[in-house]
mmCIF file of C-alpha atoms and ligand atoms in Angstrom:
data_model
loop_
_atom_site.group_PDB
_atom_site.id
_atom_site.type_symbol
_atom_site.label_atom_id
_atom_site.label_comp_id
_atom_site.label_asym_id
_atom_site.label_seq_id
_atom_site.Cartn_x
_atom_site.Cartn_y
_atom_site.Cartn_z
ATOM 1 C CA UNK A 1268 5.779 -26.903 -11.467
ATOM 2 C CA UNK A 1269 4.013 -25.509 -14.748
ATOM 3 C CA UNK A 1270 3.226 -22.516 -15.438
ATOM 4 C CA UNK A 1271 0.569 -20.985 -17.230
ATOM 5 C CA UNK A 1272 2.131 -18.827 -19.775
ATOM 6 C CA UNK A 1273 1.607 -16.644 -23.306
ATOM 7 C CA UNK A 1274 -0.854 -17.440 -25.119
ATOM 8 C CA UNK A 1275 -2.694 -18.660 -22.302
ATOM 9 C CA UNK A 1276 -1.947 -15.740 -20.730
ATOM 10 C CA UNK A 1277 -2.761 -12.336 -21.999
ATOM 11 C CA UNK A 1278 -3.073 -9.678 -19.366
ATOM 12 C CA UNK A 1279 -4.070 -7.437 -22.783
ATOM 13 C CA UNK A 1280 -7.628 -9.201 -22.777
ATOM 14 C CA UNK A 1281 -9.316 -7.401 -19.699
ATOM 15 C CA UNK A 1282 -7.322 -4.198 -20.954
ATOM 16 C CA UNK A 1283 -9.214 -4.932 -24.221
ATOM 17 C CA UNK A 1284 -12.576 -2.803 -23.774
ATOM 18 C CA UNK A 1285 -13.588 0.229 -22.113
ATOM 19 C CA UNK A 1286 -16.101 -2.143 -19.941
ATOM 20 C CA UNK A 1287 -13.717 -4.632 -18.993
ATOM 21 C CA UNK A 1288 -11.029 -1.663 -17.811
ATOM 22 C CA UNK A 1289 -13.686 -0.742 -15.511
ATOM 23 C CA UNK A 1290 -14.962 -4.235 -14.080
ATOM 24 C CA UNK A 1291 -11.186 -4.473 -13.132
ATOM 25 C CA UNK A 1292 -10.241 -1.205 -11.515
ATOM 26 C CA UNK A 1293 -8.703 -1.355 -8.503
ATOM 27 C CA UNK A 1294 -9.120 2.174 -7.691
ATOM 28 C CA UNK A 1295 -12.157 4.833 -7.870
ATOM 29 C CA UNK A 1296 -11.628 8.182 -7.974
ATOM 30 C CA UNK A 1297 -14.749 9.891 -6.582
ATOM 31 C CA UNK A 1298 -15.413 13.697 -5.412
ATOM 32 C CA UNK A 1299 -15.745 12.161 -2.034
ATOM 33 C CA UNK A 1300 -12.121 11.946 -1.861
ATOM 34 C CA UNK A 1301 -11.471 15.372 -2.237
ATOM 35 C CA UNK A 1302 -11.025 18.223 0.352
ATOM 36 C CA UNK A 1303 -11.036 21.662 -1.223
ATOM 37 C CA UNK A 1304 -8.264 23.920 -0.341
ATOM 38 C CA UNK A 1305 -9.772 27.752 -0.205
ATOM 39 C CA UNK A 1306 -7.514 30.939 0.630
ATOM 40 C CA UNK A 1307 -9.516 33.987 2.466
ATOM 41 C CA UNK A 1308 -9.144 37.461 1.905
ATOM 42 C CA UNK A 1309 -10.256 40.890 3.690
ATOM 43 C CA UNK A 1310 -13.094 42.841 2.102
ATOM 44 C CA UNK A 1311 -16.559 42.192 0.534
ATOM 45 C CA UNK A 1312 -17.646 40.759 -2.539
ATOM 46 C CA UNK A 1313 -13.881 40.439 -3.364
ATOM 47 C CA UNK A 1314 -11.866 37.665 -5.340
ATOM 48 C CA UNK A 1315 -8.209 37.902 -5.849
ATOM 49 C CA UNK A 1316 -5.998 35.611 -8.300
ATOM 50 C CA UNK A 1317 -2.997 34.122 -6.908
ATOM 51 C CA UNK A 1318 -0.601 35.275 -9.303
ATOM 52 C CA UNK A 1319 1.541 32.072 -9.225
ATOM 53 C CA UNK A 1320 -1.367 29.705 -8.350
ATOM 54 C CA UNK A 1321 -3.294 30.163 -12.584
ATOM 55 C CA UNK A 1322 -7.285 29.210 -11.897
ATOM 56 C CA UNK A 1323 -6.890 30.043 -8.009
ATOM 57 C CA UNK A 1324 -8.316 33.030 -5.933
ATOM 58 C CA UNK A 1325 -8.646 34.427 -2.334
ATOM 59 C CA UNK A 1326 -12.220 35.330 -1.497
ATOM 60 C CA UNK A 1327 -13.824 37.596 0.852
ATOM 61 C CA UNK A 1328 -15.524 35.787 3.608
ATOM 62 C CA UNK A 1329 -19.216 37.062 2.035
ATOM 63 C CA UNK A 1330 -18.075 34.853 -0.751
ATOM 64 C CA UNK A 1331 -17.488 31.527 1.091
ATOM 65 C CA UNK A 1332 -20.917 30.735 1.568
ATOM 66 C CA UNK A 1333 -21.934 30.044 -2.063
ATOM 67 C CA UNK A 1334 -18.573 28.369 -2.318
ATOM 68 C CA UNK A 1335 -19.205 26.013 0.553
ATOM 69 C CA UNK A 1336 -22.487 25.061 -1.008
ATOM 70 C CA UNK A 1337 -21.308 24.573 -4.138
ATOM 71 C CA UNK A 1338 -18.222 22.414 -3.151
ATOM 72 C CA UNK A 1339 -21.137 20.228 -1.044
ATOM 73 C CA UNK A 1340 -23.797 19.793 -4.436
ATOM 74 C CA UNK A 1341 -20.271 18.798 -6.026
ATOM 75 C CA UNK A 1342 -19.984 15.914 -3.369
ATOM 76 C CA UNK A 1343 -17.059 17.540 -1.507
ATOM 77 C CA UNK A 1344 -16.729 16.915 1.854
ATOM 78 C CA UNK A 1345 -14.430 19.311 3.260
ATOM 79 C CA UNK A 1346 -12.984 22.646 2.696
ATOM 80 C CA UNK A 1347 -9.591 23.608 4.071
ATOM 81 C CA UNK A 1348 -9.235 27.690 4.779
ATOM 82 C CA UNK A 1349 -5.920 29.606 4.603
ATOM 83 C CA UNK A 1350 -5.981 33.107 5.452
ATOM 84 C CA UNK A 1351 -4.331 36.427 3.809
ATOM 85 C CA UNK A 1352 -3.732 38.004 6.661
ATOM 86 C CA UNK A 1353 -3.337 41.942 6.689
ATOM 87 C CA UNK A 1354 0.241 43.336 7.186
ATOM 88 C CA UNK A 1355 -1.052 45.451 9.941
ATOM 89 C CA UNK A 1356 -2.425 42.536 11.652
ATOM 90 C CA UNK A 1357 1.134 40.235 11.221
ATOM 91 C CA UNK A 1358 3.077 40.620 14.330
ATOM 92 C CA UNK A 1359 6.673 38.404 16.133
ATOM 93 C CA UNK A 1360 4.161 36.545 18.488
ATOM 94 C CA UNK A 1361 1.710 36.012 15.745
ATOM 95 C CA UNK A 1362 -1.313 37.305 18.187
ATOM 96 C CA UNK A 1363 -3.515 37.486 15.403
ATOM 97 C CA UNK A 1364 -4.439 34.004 15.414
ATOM 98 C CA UNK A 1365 -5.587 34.410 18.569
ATOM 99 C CA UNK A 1366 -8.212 36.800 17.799
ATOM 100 C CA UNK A 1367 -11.993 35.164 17.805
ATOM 101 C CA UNK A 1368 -12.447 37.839 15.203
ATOM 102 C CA UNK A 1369 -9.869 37.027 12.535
ATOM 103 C CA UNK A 1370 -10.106 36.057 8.879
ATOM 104 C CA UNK A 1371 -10.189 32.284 9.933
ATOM 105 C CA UNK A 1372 -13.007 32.460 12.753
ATOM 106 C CA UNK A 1373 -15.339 35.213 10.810
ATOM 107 C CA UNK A 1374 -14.784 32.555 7.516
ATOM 108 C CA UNK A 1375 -15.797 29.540 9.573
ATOM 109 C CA UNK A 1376 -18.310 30.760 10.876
ATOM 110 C CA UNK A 1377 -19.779 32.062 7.624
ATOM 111 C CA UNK A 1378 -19.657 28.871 6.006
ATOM 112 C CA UNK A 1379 -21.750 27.403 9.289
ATOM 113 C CA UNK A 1380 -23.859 30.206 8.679
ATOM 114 C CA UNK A 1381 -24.363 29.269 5.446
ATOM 115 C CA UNK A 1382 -25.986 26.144 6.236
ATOM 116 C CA UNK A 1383 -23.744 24.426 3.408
ATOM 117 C CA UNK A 1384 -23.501 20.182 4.165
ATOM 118 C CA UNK A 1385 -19.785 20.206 4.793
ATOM 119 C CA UNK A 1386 -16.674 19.980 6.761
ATOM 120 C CA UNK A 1387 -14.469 22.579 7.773
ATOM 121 C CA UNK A 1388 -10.527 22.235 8.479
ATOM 122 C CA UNK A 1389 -8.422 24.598 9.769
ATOM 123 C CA UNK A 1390 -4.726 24.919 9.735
ATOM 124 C CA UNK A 1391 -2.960 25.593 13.276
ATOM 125 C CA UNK A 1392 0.287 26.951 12.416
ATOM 126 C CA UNK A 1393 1.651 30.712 12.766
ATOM 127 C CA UNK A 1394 3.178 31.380 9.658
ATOM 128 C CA UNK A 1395 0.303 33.548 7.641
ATOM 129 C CA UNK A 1396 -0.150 35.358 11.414
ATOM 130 C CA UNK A 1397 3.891 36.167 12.080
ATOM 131 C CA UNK A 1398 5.836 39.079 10.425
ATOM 132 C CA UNK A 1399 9.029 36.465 10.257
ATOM 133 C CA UNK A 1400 7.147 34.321 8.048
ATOM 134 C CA UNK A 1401 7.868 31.279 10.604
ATOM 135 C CA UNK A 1402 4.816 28.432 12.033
ATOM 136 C CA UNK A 1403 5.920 29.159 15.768
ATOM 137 C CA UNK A 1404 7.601 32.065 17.741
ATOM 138 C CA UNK A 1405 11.076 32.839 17.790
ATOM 139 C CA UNK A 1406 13.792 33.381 20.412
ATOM 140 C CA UNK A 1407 16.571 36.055 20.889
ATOM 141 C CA UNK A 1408 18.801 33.922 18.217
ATOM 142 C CA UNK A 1409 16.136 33.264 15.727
ATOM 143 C CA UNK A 1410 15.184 30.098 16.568
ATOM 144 C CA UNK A 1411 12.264 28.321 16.335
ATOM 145 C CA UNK A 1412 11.142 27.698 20.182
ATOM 146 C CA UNK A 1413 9.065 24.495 20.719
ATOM 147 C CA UNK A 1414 7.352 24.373 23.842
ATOM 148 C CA UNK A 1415 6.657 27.839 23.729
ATOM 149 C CA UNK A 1416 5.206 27.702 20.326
ATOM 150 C CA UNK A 1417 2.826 24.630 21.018
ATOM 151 C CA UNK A 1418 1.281 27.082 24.145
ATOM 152 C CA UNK A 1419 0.220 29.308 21.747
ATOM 153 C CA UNK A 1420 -0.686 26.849 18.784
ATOM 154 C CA UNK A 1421 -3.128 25.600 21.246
ATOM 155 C CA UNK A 1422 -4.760 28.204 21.716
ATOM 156 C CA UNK A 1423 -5.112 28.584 18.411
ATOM 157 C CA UNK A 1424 -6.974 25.881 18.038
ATOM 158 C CA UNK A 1425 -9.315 25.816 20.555
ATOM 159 C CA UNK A 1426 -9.801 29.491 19.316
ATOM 160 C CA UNK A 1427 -10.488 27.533 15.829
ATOM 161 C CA UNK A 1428 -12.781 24.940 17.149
ATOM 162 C CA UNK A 1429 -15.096 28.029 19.332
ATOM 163 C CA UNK A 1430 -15.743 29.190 15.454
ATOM 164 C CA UNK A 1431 -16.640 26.178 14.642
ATOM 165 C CA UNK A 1432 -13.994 24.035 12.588
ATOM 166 C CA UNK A 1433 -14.616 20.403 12.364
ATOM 167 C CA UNK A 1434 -11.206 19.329 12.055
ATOM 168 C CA UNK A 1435 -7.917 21.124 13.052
ATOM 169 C CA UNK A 1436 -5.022 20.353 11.624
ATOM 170 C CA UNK A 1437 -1.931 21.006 13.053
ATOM 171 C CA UNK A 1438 0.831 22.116 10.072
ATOM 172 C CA UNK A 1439 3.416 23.398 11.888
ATOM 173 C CA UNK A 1440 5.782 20.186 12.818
ATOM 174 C CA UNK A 1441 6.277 21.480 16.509
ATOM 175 C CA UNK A 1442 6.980 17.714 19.232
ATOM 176 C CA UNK A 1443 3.941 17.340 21.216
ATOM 177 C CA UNK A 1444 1.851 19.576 19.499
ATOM 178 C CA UNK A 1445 -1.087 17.271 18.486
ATOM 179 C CA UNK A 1446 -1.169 16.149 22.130
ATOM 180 C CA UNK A 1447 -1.579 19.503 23.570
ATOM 181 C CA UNK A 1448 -4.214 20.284 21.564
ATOM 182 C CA UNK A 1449 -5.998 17.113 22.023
ATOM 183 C CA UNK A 1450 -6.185 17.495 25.711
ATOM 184 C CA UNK A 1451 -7.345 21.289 25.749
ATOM 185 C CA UNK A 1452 -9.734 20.556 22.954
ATOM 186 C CA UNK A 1453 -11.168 17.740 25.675
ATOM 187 C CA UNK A 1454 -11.086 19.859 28.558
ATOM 188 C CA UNK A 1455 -12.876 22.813 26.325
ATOM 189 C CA UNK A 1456 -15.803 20.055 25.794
ATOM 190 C CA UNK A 1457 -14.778 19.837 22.071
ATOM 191 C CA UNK A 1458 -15.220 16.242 21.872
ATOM 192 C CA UNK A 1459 -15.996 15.746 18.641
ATOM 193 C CA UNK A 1460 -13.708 17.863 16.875
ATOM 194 C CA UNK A 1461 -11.072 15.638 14.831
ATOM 195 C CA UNK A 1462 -7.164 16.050 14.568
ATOM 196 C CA UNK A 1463 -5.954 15.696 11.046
ATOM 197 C CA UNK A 1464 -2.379 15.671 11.971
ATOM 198 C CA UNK A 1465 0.480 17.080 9.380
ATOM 199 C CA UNK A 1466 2.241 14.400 10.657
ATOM 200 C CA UNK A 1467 4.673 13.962 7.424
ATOM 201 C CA UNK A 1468 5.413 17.166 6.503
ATOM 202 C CA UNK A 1469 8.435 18.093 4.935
ATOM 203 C CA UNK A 1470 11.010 20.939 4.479
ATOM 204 C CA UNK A 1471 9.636 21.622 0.524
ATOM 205 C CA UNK A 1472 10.509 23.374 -2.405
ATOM 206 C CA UNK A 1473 6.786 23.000 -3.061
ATOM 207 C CA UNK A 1474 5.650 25.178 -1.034
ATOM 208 C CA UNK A 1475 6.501 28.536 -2.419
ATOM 209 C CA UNK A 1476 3.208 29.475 -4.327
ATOM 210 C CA UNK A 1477 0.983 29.109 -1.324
ATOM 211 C CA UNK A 1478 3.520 31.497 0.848
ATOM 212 C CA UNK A 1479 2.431 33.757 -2.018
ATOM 213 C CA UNK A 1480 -1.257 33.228 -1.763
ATOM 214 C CA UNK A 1481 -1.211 33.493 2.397
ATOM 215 C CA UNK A 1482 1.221 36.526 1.673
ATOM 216 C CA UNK A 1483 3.734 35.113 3.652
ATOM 217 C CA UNK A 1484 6.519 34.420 1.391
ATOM 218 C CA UNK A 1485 7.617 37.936 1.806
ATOM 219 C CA UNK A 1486 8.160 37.853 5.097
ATOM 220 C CA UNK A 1487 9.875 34.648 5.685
ATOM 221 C CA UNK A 1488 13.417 34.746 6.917
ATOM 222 C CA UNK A 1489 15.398 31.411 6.606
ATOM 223 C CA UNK A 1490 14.443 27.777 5.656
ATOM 224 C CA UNK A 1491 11.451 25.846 7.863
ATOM 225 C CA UNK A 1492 14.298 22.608 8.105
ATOM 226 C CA UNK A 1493 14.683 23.103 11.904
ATOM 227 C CA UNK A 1494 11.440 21.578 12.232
ATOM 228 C CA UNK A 1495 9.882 20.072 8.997
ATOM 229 C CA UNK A 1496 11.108 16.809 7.849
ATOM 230 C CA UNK A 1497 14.254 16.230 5.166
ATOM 231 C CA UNK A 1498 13.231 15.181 2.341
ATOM 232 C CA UNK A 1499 16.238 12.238 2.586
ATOM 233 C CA UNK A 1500 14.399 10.525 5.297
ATOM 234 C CA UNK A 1501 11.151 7.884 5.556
ATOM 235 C CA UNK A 1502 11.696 6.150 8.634
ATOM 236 C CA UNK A 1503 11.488 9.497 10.589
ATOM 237 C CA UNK A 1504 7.960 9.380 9.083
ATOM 238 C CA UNK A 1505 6.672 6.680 10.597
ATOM 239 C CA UNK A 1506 8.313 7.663 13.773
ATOM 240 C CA UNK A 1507 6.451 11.224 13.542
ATOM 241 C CA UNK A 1508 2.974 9.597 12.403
ATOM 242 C CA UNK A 1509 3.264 7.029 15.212
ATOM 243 C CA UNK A 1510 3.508 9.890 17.710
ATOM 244 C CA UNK A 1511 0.922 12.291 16.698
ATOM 245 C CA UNK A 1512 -1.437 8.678 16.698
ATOM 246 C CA UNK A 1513 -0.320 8.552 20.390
ATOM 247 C CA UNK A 1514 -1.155 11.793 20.732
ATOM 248 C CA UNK A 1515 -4.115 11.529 19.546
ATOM 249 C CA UNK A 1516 -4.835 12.348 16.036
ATOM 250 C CA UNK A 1517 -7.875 10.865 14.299
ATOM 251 C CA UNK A 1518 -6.169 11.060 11.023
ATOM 252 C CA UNK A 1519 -2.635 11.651 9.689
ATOM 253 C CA UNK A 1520 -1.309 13.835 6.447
ATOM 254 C CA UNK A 1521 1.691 13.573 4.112
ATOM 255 C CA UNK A 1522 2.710 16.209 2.328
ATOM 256 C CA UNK A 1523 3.919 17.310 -0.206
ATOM 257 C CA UNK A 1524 2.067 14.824 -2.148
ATOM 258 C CA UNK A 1525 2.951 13.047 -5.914
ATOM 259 C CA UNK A 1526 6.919 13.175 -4.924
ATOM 260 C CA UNK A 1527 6.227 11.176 -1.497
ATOM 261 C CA UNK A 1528 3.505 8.522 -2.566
ATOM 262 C CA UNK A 1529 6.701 5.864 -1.398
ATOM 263 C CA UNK A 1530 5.524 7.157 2.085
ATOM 264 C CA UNK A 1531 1.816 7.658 1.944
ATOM 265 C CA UNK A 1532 2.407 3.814 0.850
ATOM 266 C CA UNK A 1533 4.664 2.666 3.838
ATOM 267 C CA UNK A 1534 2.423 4.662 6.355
ATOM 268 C CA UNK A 1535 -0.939 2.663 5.217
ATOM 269 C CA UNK A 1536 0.960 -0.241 5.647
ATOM 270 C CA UNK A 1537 2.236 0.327 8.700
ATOM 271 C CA UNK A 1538 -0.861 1.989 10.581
ATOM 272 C CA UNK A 1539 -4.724 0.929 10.085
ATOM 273 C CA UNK A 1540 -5.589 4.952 9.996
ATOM 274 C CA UNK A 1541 -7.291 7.009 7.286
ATOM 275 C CA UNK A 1542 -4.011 8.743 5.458
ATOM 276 C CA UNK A 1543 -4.377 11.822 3.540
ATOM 277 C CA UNK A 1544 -2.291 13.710 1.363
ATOM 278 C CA UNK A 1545 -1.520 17.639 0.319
ATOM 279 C CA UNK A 1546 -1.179 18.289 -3.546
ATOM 280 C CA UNK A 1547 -0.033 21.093 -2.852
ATOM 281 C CA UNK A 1548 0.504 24.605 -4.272
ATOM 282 C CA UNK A 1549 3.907 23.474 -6.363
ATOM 283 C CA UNK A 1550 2.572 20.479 -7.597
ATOM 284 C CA UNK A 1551 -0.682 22.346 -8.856
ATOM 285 C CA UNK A 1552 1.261 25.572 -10.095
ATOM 286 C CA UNK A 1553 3.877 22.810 -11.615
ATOM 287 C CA UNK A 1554 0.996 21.229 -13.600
ATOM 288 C CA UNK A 1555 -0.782 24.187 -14.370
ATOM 289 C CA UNK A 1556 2.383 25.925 -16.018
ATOM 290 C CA UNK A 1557 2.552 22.542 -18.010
ATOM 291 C CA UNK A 1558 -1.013 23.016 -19.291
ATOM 292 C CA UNK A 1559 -0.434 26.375 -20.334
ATOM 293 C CA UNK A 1560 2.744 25.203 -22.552
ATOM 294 C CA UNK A 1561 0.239 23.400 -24.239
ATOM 295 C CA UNK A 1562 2.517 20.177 -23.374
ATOM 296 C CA UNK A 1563 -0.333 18.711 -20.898
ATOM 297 C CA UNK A 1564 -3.779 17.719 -20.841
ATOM 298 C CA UNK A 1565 -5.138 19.498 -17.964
ATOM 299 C CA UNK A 1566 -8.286 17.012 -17.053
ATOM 300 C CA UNK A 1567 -5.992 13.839 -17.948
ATOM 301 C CA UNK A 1568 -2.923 14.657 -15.474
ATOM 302 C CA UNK A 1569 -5.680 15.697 -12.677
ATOM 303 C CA UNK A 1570 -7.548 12.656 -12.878
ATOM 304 C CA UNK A 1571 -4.102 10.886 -13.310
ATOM 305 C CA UNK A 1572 -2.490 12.228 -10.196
ATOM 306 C CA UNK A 1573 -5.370 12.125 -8.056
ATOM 307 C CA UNK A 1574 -6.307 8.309 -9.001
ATOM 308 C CA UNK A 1575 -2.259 7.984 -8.337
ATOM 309 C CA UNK A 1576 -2.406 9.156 -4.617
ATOM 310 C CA UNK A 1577 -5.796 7.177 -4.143
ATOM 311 C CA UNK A 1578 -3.646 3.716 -5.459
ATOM 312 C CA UNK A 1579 -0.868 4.861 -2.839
ATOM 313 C CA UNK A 1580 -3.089 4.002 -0.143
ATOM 314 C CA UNK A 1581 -4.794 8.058 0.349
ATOM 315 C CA UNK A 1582 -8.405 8.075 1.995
ATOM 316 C CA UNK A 1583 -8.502 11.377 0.304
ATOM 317 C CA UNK A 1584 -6.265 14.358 -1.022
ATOM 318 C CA UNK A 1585 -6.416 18.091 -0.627
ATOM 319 C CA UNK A 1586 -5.899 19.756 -3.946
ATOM 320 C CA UNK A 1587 -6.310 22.819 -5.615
ATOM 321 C CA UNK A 1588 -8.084 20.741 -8.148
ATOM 322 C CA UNK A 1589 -11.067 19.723 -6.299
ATOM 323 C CA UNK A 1590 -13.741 21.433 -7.611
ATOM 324 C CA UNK A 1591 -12.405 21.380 -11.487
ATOM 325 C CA UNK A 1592 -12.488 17.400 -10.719
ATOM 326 C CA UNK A 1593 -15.466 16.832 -9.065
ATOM 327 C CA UNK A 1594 -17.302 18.777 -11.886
ATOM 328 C CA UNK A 1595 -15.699 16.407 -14.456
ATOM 329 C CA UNK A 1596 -16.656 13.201 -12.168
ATOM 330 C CA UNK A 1597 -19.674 14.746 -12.206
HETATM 331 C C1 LIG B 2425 1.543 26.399 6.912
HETATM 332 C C2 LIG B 2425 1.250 25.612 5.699
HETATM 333 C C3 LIG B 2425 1.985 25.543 4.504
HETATM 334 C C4 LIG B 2425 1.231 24.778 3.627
HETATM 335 C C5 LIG B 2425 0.089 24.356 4.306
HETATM 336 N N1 LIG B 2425 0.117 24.866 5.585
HETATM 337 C C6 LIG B 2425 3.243 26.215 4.093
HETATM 338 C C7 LIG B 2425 4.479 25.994 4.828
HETATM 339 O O1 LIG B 2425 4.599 25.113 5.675
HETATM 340 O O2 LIG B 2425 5.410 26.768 4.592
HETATM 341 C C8 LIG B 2425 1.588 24.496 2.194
HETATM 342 C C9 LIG B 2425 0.460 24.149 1.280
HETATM 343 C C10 LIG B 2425 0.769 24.280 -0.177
HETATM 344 O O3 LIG B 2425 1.922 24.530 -0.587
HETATM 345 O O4 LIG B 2425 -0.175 24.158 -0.959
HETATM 346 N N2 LIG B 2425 2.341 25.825 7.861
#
């Protein structure tokens, strides 16, 4: 057999012109990929940097509104919410997420309100609610109960999807969670409410700068490696995402995001679902701190990394860069 070889061959020619790069892309990046990560505060009219998160801010639920509508003209289609809970409110059961009237519920509803074109997701977990810093409730040794936890995470969600939020998405890594909350979702009439499951989550380093931003950092006692993944391990992925599918989910998340493309990759293969991904607070604070140095290009690594997790097989990514990249894809 021949084969076709230099000079025949010159994969340079379609890299040749600015045209010709784009008649061959394999992969668009558009703002319709994006879901916008936004961290709520207490007061009015207030906005808060996150010290360790440069360009990022908590805002006041009176604020979310305009946000909402501007992330929508931008073309994105989702917003994620994180709360900063109130000391006074964080508790051991974490009862706070409970309340109809928390940060969460009075921000959801705002943005509904609003009358802003866009989705909502909310994160069922207990960590920004629980004075131990942990994503379920703890027992007389400290350790992270499961059964118990999911009865509570449940009600957290259907608390979540009374507000209004679209899509709940389960972060905490509890077994049987996303099942739970599929069936009391159904018997609540909530139909049409998706589960984005965290179904790849792992124990993460990257993490730290949003347990500043939710305040929770403080508080946390211990590692989370009793029930998110190790970082060693990829099969155990597919074994989690093919549960919470079982279970229900309409959609499945890896996370953290650039250093585990290998699995966003292997779960698209594996599974005809949408995958998403979490940039998440690391990797942003990780680039930012790069920018700053002057030793990075700011809109070249963003459009870099988000193209990257697109190519991996993502339907779409949450980052803190959402907005600063829509605006450039203008
Ligand atoms: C809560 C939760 C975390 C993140 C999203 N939901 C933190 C954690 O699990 O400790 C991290 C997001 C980020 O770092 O940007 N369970």
């Amino acid at each position: 057999m021949t084969h076709a070889r230099y000079p025949a061959l010159r994969p340079r020619r379609s890299r040749a012109h600015a045209w010709s790069r784009a008649l061959v892309a394999e992969t668009i990046l558009s703002p319709a990929d994006l879901i916008w990560p936004l961290f709520v505060t207490s007061g009015t009219g207030t906005r808060e940097p996150v010290g360790t998160m440069p360009g990022v801010e908590r805002l006041s639920v009176d604020l979310l509104g305009a946000a909402a509508k501007e992330a929508a003209a931008l073309g994105i289609p989702c917003l994620a919410l994180f709360p900063n809970t109130p000391a006074a409110a964080r508790s051991d059961d974490g009862a706070e997420a409970l309340n109809p009237d928390n940060l969460m519920c009075r921000a959801v509803r705002a943005i509904k309100e609003s009358g802003a074109a866009i989705g909502v997701l909310t994160d069922v977990a207990l960590d920004p609610y629980t004075s131990h810093g942990h994503d379920g409730l703890l027992d007389a040794q400290h350790r992270i109960v499961n059964d118990a936890s999911v009865a509570v995470l449940v009600q957290q969600a259907v608390t979540l999807a009374r507000a209004g939020a679209d899509i709940i998405a389960p972060s905490d890594m509890m077994d049987g969670r996303v099942g739970a909350i599929r069936d009391a979702l159904e018997a609540g009439g909530f139909h049409d409410v998706q589960i984005m499951a965290y179904a790849a989550k792992y124990a993460s380093a990257f993490y730290g700068p949003f347990r500043d931003a939710v305040g929770s950092g403080g508080y946390l006692k211990g590692d989370k490696k009793t029930y998110q993944m190790d970082y060693a391990n990829s099969e155990e992925a597919l074994r989690e995402v093919a549960l919470d599918l079982a279970e229900g989910a309409d959609s499945v998340m890896v996370k953290p995001g650039l250093p585990y493309l290998d699995i966003v990759r292997r779960v698209k293969d594996r599974f005809e679902v949408p995958v998403f991904a979490y940039q998440v607070s690391g990797e942003y604070a990780m680039m930012q701190a790069a920018v700053a140095a002057g030793v990075l290009d700011r809109d070249r690594a963003m459009i870099e990394t988000l193209t990257a997790f697109k190519r991996a097989g993502c339907s779409g990514v949450l980052t803190y860069f959402a907005r600063n990249c829509a605006r450039l894809l203008g």
